[in-house]
Amino acid sequence: MMAWEARAEPPCTGVAADLSAAQKADYATLVAEVVGHGVKPSEIVLYRYLRSGDWSAVHAGTPRTDPGVLFFQEVDGHKRFKEAWGGWASPSDQPALAKWARRLGAPTDLARCFAYVVTH
């Protein structure tokens, strides 16, 4: 499995990567709701978390899906699922991945960091 982590390198400057226990529970619930199919929050494995402003991305695994990165935007105090990305990518895919995330509306720093960490 790919090591997916925010690093202190320039592509992730300004992007938060720490997730509290309460946030882990909240994101597990959100991911379970997005996945559906009877998946319970307790079955969700959260590998990594990235946040910038009102946007966040979690790399999660479920018993019914391959691991993927789910993007959320907080609106009026509620996190709204925007889109999921899954698969493998190489460093040459970084510009396209960052552009994809920006098209979702993700902030530039989050898009850049996402593209970096999924390709390294």
JSON list of C-alpha atoms in Angstrom, two decimals:
[
{"chain": "A", "resi": 1, "resn": "MET", "atom": "CA", "xyz": [0.00, 0.00, 0.00]},
{"chain": "A", "resi": 2, "resn": "MET", "atom": "CA", "xyz": [1.18, 3.50, -0.79]},
{"chain": "A", "resi": 3, "resn": "ALA", "atom": "CA", "xyz": [2.35, 5.58, 2.14]},
{"chain": "A", "resi": 4, "resn": "TRP", "atom": "CA", "xyz": [0.00, 8.56, 2.02]},
{"chain": "A", "resi": 5, "resn": "GLU", "atom": "CA", "xyz": [1.13, 11.31, 4.29]},
{"chain": "A", "resi": 6, "resn": "ALA", "atom": "CA", "xyz": [1.51, 15.04, 4.47]},
{"chain": "A", "resi": 7, "resn": "ARG", "atom": "CA", "xyz": [5.14, 16.00, 4.79]},
{"chain": "A", "resi": 8, "resn": "ALA", "atom": "CA", "xyz": [6.87, 19.19, 5.85]},
{"chain": "A", "resi": 9, "resn": "GLU", "atom": "CA", "xyz": [7.94, 19.73, 2.25]},
{"chain": "A", "resi": 10, "resn": "PRO", "atom": "CA", "xyz": [6.83, 22.78, 0.24]},
{"chain": "A", "resi": 11, "resn": "PRO", "atom": "CA", "xyz": [3.88, 21.08, -1.55]},
{"chain": "A", "resi": 12, "resn": "CYS", "atom": "CA", "xyz": [2.10, 20.70, 1.80]},
{"chain": "A", "resi": 13, "resn": "THR", "atom": "CA", "xyz": [2.99, 24.01, 3.45]},
{"chain": "A", "resi": 14, "resn": "GLY", "atom": "CA", "xyz": [-0.10, 25.38, 5.20]},
{"chain": "A", "resi": 15, "resn": "VAL", "atom": "CA", "xyz": [-2.06, 22.13, 5.04]},
{"chain": "A", "resi": 16, "resn": "ALA", "atom": "CA", "xyz": [-3.09, 20.62, 8.38]},
{"chain": "A", "resi": 17, "resn": "ALA", "atom": "CA", "xyz": [-2.53, 16.89, 8.80]},
{"chain": "A", "resi": 18, "resn": "ASP", "atom": "CA", "xyz": [-3.43, 16.22, 12.44]},
{"chain": "A", "resi": 19, "resn": "LEU", "atom": "CA", "xyz": [-6.72, 14.54, 13.27]},
{"chain": "A", "resi": 20, "resn": "SER", "atom": "CA", "xyz": [-8.12, 14.34, 16.80]},
{"chain": "A", "resi": 21, "resn": "ALA", "atom": "CA", "xyz": [-9.99, 11.29, 18.10]},
{"chain": "A", "resi": 22, "resn": "ALA", "atom": "CA", "xyz": [-13.29, 13.19, 17.84]},
{"chain": "A", "resi": 23, "resn": "GLN", "atom": "CA", "xyz": [-12.51, 14.19, 14.25]},
{"chain": "A", "resi": 24, "resn": "LYS", "atom": "CA", "xyz": [-11.63, 10.58, 13.40]},
{"chain": "A", "resi": 25, "resn": "ALA", "atom": "CA", "xyz": [-15.05, 9.49, 14.65]},
{"chain": "A", "resi": 26, "resn": "ASP", "atom": "CA", "xyz": [-16.76, 12.27, 12.67]},
{"chain": "A", "resi": 27, "resn": "TYR", "atom": "CA", "xyz": [-14.93, 11.39, 9.45]},
{"chain": "A", "resi": 28, "resn": "ALA", "atom": "CA", "xyz": [-15.56, 7.66, 9.91]},
{"chain": "A", "resi": 29, "resn": "THR", "atom": "CA", "xyz": [-19.28, 8.47, 10.11]},
{"chain": "A", "resi": 30, "resn": "LEU", "atom": "CA", "xyz": [-19.09, 10.73, 7.05]},
{"chain": "A", "resi": 31, "resn": "VAL", "atom": "CA", "xyz": [-17.24, 8.12, 5.00]},
{"chain": "A", "resi": 32, "resn": "ALA", "atom": "CA", "xyz": [-19.69, 5.39, 6.05]},
{"chain": "A", "resi": 33, "resn": "GLU", "atom": "CA", "xyz": [-22.59, 7.59, 4.94]},
{"chain": "A", "resi": 34, "resn": "VAL", "atom": "CA", "xyz": [-20.95, 8.26, 1.57]},
{"chain": "A", "resi": 35, "resn": "VAL", "atom": "CA", "xyz": [-20.12, 4.59, 0.97]},
{"chain": "A", "resi": 36, "resn": "GLY", "atom": "CA", "xyz": [-23.52, 3.29, 2.09]},
{"chain": "A", "resi": 37, "resn": "HIS", "atom": "CA", "xyz": [-24.16, -0.44, 1.55]},
{"chain": "A", "resi": 38, "resn": "GLY", "atom": "CA", "xyz": [-24.54, -0.97, 5.29]},
{"chain": "A", "resi": 39, "resn": "VAL", "atom": "CA", "xyz": [-20.93, 0.01, 6.06]},
{"chain": "A", "resi": 40, "resn": "LYS", "atom": "CA", "xyz": [-20.60, 1.07, 9.69]},
{"chain": "A", "resi": 41, "resn": "PRO", "atom": "CA", "xyz": [-18.31, 3.83, 10.96]},
{"chain": "A", "resi": 42, "resn": "SER", "atom": "CA", "xyz": [-16.44, 1.23, 13.02]},
{"chain": "A", "resi": 43, "resn": "GLU", "atom": "CA", "xyz": [-15.47, -0.53, 9.77]},
{"chain": "A", "resi": 44, "resn": "ILE", "atom": "CA", "xyz": [-13.83, 2.56, 8.27]},
{"chain": "A", "resi": 45, "resn": "VAL", "atom": "CA", "xyz": [-10.05, 2.83, 8.38]},
{"chain": "A", "resi": 46, "resn": "LEU", "atom": "CA", "xyz": [-8.73, 6.38, 8.11]},
{"chain": "A", "resi": 47, "resn": "TYR", "atom": "CA", "xyz": [-5.17, 6.43, 6.84]},
{"chain": "A", "resi": 48, "resn": "ARG", "atom": "CA", "xyz": [-4.53, 10.14, 6.40]},
{"chain": "A", "resi": 49, "resn": "TYR", "atom": "CA", "xyz": [-6.15, 13.54, 6.69]},
{"chain": "A", "resi": 50, "resn": "LEU", "atom": "CA", "xyz": [-5.46, 16.88, 5.00]},
{"chain": "A", "resi": 51, "resn": "ARG", "atom": "CA", "xyz": [-7.21, 20.19, 5.64]},
{"chain": "A", "resi": 52, "resn": "SER", "atom": "CA", "xyz": [-7.05, 23.71, 4.29]},
{"chain": "A", "resi": 53, "resn": "GLY", "atom": "CA", "xyz": [-9.68, 26.26, 5.21]},
{"chain": "A", "resi": 54, "resn": "ASP", "atom": "CA", "xyz": [-13.16, 24.80, 4.82]},
{"chain": "A", "resi": 55, "resn": "TRP", "atom": "CA", "xyz": [-11.89, 21.88, 2.74]},
{"chain": "A", "resi": 56, "resn": "SER", "atom": "CA", "xyz": [-10.60, 18.51, 3.87]},
{"chain": "A", "resi": 57, "resn": "ALA", "atom": "CA", "xyz": [-9.56, 15.23, 2.32]},
{"chain": "A", "resi": 58, "resn": "VAL", "atom": "CA", "xyz": [-9.35, 11.84, 3.99]},
{"chain": "A", "resi": 59, "resn": "HIS", "atom": "CA", "xyz": [-7.71, 8.71, 2.69]},
{"chain": "A", "resi": 60, "resn": "ALA", "atom": "CA", "xyz": [-10.00, 5.95, 3.85]},
{"chain": "A", "resi": 61, "resn": "GLY", "atom": "CA", "xyz": [-10.56, 2.25, 3.40]},
{"chain": "A", "resi": 62, "resn": "THR", "atom": "CA", "xyz": [-13.76, 0.28, 3.81]},
{"chain": "A", "resi": 63, "resn": "PRO", "atom": "CA", "xyz": [-14.65, -3.41, 3.68]},
{"chain": "A", "resi": 64, "resn": "ARG", "atom": "CA", "xyz": [-16.61, -2.79, 0.46]},
{"chain": "A", "resi": 65, "resn": "THR", "atom": "CA", "xyz": [-14.35, -0.43, -1.50]},
{"chain": "A", "resi": 66, "resn": "ASP", "atom": "CA", "xyz": [-10.74, 0.05, -2.42]},
{"chain": "A", "resi": 67, "resn": "PRO", "atom": "CA", "xyz": [-9.01, 2.79, -0.43]},
{"chain": "A", "resi": 68, "resn": "GLY", "atom": "CA", "xyz": [-9.67, 6.25, -1.79]},
{"chain": "A", "resi": 69, "resn": "VAL", "atom": "CA", "xyz": [-9.43, 9.94, -1.02]},
{"chain": "A", "resi": 70, "resn": "LEU", "atom": "CA", "xyz": [-12.72, 11.62, -0.18]},
{"chain": "A", "resi": 71, "resn": "PHE", "atom": "CA", "xyz": [-13.02, 15.40, -0.39]},
{"chain": "A", "resi": 72, "resn": "PHE", "atom": "CA", "xyz": [-15.33, 17.42, 1.84]},
{"chain": "A", "resi": 73, "resn": "GLN", "atom": "CA", "xyz": [-16.22, 21.08, 2.01]},
{"chain": "A", "resi": 74, "resn": "GLU", "atom": "CA", "xyz": [-17.63, 22.60, 5.18]},
{"chain": "A", "resi": 75, "resn": "VAL", "atom": "CA", "xyz": [-20.69, 24.74, 4.49]},
{"chain": "A", "resi": 76, "resn": "ASP", "atom": "CA", "xyz": [-22.72, 26.31, 7.30]},
{"chain": "A", "resi": 77, "resn": "GLY", "atom": "CA", "xyz": [-20.95, 24.11, 9.84]},
{"chain": "A", "resi": 78, "resn": "HIS", "atom": "CA", "xyz": [-21.62, 20.83, 7.99]},
{"chain": "A", "resi": 79, "resn": "LYS", "atom": "CA", "xyz": [-19.12, 18.82, 5.98]},
{"chain": "A", "resi": 80, "resn": "ARG", "atom": "CA", "xyz": [-20.46, 18.05, 2.52]},
{"chain": "A", "resi": 81, "resn": "PHE", "atom": "CA", "xyz": [-19.03, 15.29, 0.40]},
{"chain": "A", "resi": 82, "resn": "LYS", "atom": "CA", "xyz": [-17.71, 16.64, -2.89]},
{"chain": "A", "resi": 83, "resn": "GLU", "atom": "CA", "xyz": [-15.96, 13.78, -4.69]},
{"chain": "A", "resi": 84, "resn": "ALA", "atom": "CA", "xyz": [-13.74, 10.73, -4.27]},
{"chain": "A", "resi": 85, "resn": "TRP", "atom": "CA", "xyz": [-10.48, 9.83, -5.98]},
{"chain": "A", "resi": 86, "resn": "GLY", "atom": "CA", "xyz": [-9.03, 6.35, -6.09]},
{"chain": "A", "resi": 87, "resn": "GLY", "atom": "CA", "xyz": [-6.27, 4.55, -7.86]},
{"chain": "A", "resi": 88, "resn": "TRP", "atom": "CA", "xyz": [-2.58, 4.88, -8.38]},
{"chain": "A", "resi": 89, "resn": "ALA", "atom": "CA", "xyz": [-0.67, 7.79, -9.83]},
{"chain": "A", "resi": 90, "resn": "SER", "atom": "CA", "xyz": [2.91, 8.63, -10.68]},
{"chain": "A", "resi": 91, "resn": "PRO", "atom": "CA", "xyz": [4.76, 11.89, -10.03]},
{"chain": "A", "resi": 92, "resn": "SER", "atom": "CA", "xyz": [4.15, 12.94, -13.62]},
{"chain": "A", "resi": 93, "resn": "ASP", "atom": "CA", "xyz": [0.39, 12.94, -12.83]},
{"chain": "A", "resi": 94, "resn": "GLN", "atom": "CA", "xyz": [0.73, 15.67, -10.18]},
{"chain": "A", "resi": 95, "resn": "PRO", "atom": "CA", "xyz": [-0.34, 18.61, -12.38]},
{"chain": "A", "resi": 96, "resn": "ALA", "atom": "CA", "xyz": [-3.45, 16.77, -13.60]},
{"chain": "A", "resi": 97, "resn": "LEU", "atom": "CA", "xyz": [-4.38, 15.66, -10.08]},
{"chain": "A", "resi": 98, "resn": "ALA", "atom": "CA", "xyz": [-3.97, 19.15, -8.66]},
{"chain": "A", "resi": 99, "resn": "LYS", "atom": "CA", "xyz": [-6.06, 20.55, -11.50]},
{"chain": "A", "resi": 100, "resn": "TRP", "atom": "CA", "xyz": [-8.76, 17.94, -10.86]},
{"chain": "A", "resi": 101, "resn": "ALA", "atom": "CA", "xyz": [-8.93, 18.88, -7.16]},
{"chain": "A", "resi": 102, "resn": "ARG", "atom": "CA", "xyz": [-9.01, 22.61, -8.01]},
{"chain": "A", "resi": 103, "resn": "ARG", "atom": "CA", "xyz": [-11.96, 21.98, -10.35]},
{"chain": "A", "resi": 104, "resn": "LEU", "atom": "CA", "xyz": [-13.81, 20.55, -7.35]},
{"chain": "A", "resi": 105, "resn": "GLY", "atom": "CA", "xyz": [-13.22, 23.88, -5.64]},
{"chain": "A", "resi": 106, "resn": "ALA", "atom": "CA", "xyz": [-10.46, 22.73, -3.29]},
{"chain": "A", "resi": 107, "resn": "PRO", "atom": "CA", "xyz": [-7.98, 25.43, -2.26]},
{"chain": "A", "resi": 108, "resn": "THR", "atom": "CA", "xyz": [-4.74, 25.50, -4.23]},
{"chain": "A", "resi": 109, "resn": "ASP", "atom": "CA", "xyz": [-2.60, 24.38, -1.28]},
{"chain": "A", "resi": 110, "resn": "LEU", "atom": "CA", "xyz": [-4.82, 21.37, -0.57]},
{"chain": "A", "resi": 111, "resn": "ALA", "atom": "CA", "xyz": [-4.96, 20.44, -4.26]},
{"chain": "A", "resi": 112, "resn": "ARG", "atom": "CA", "xyz": [-1.17, 20.68, -4.56]},
{"chain": "A", "resi": 113, "resn": "CYS", "atom": "CA", "xyz": [-0.59, 18.67, -1.37]},
{"chain": "A", "resi": 114, "resn": "PHE", "atom": "CA", "xyz": [-3.10, 15.98, -2.37]},
{"chain": "A", "resi": 115, "resn": "ALA", "atom": "CA", "xyz": [-1.41, 15.62, -5.75]},
{"chain": "A", "resi": 116, "resn": "TYR", "atom": "CA", "xyz": [1.98, 15.37, -4.11]},
{"chain": "A", "resi": 117, "resn": "VAL", "atom": "CA", "xyz": [1.12, 12.83, -1.42]},
{"chain": "A", "resi": 118, "resn": "VAL", "atom": "CA", "xyz": [-0.79, 10.44, -3.69]},
{"chain": "A", "resi": 119, "resn": "THR", "atom": "CA", "xyz": [2.16, 10.31, -6.07]},
{"chain": "A", "resi": 120, "resn": "HIS", "atom": "CA", "xyz": [4.97, 9.84, -3.51]}
]
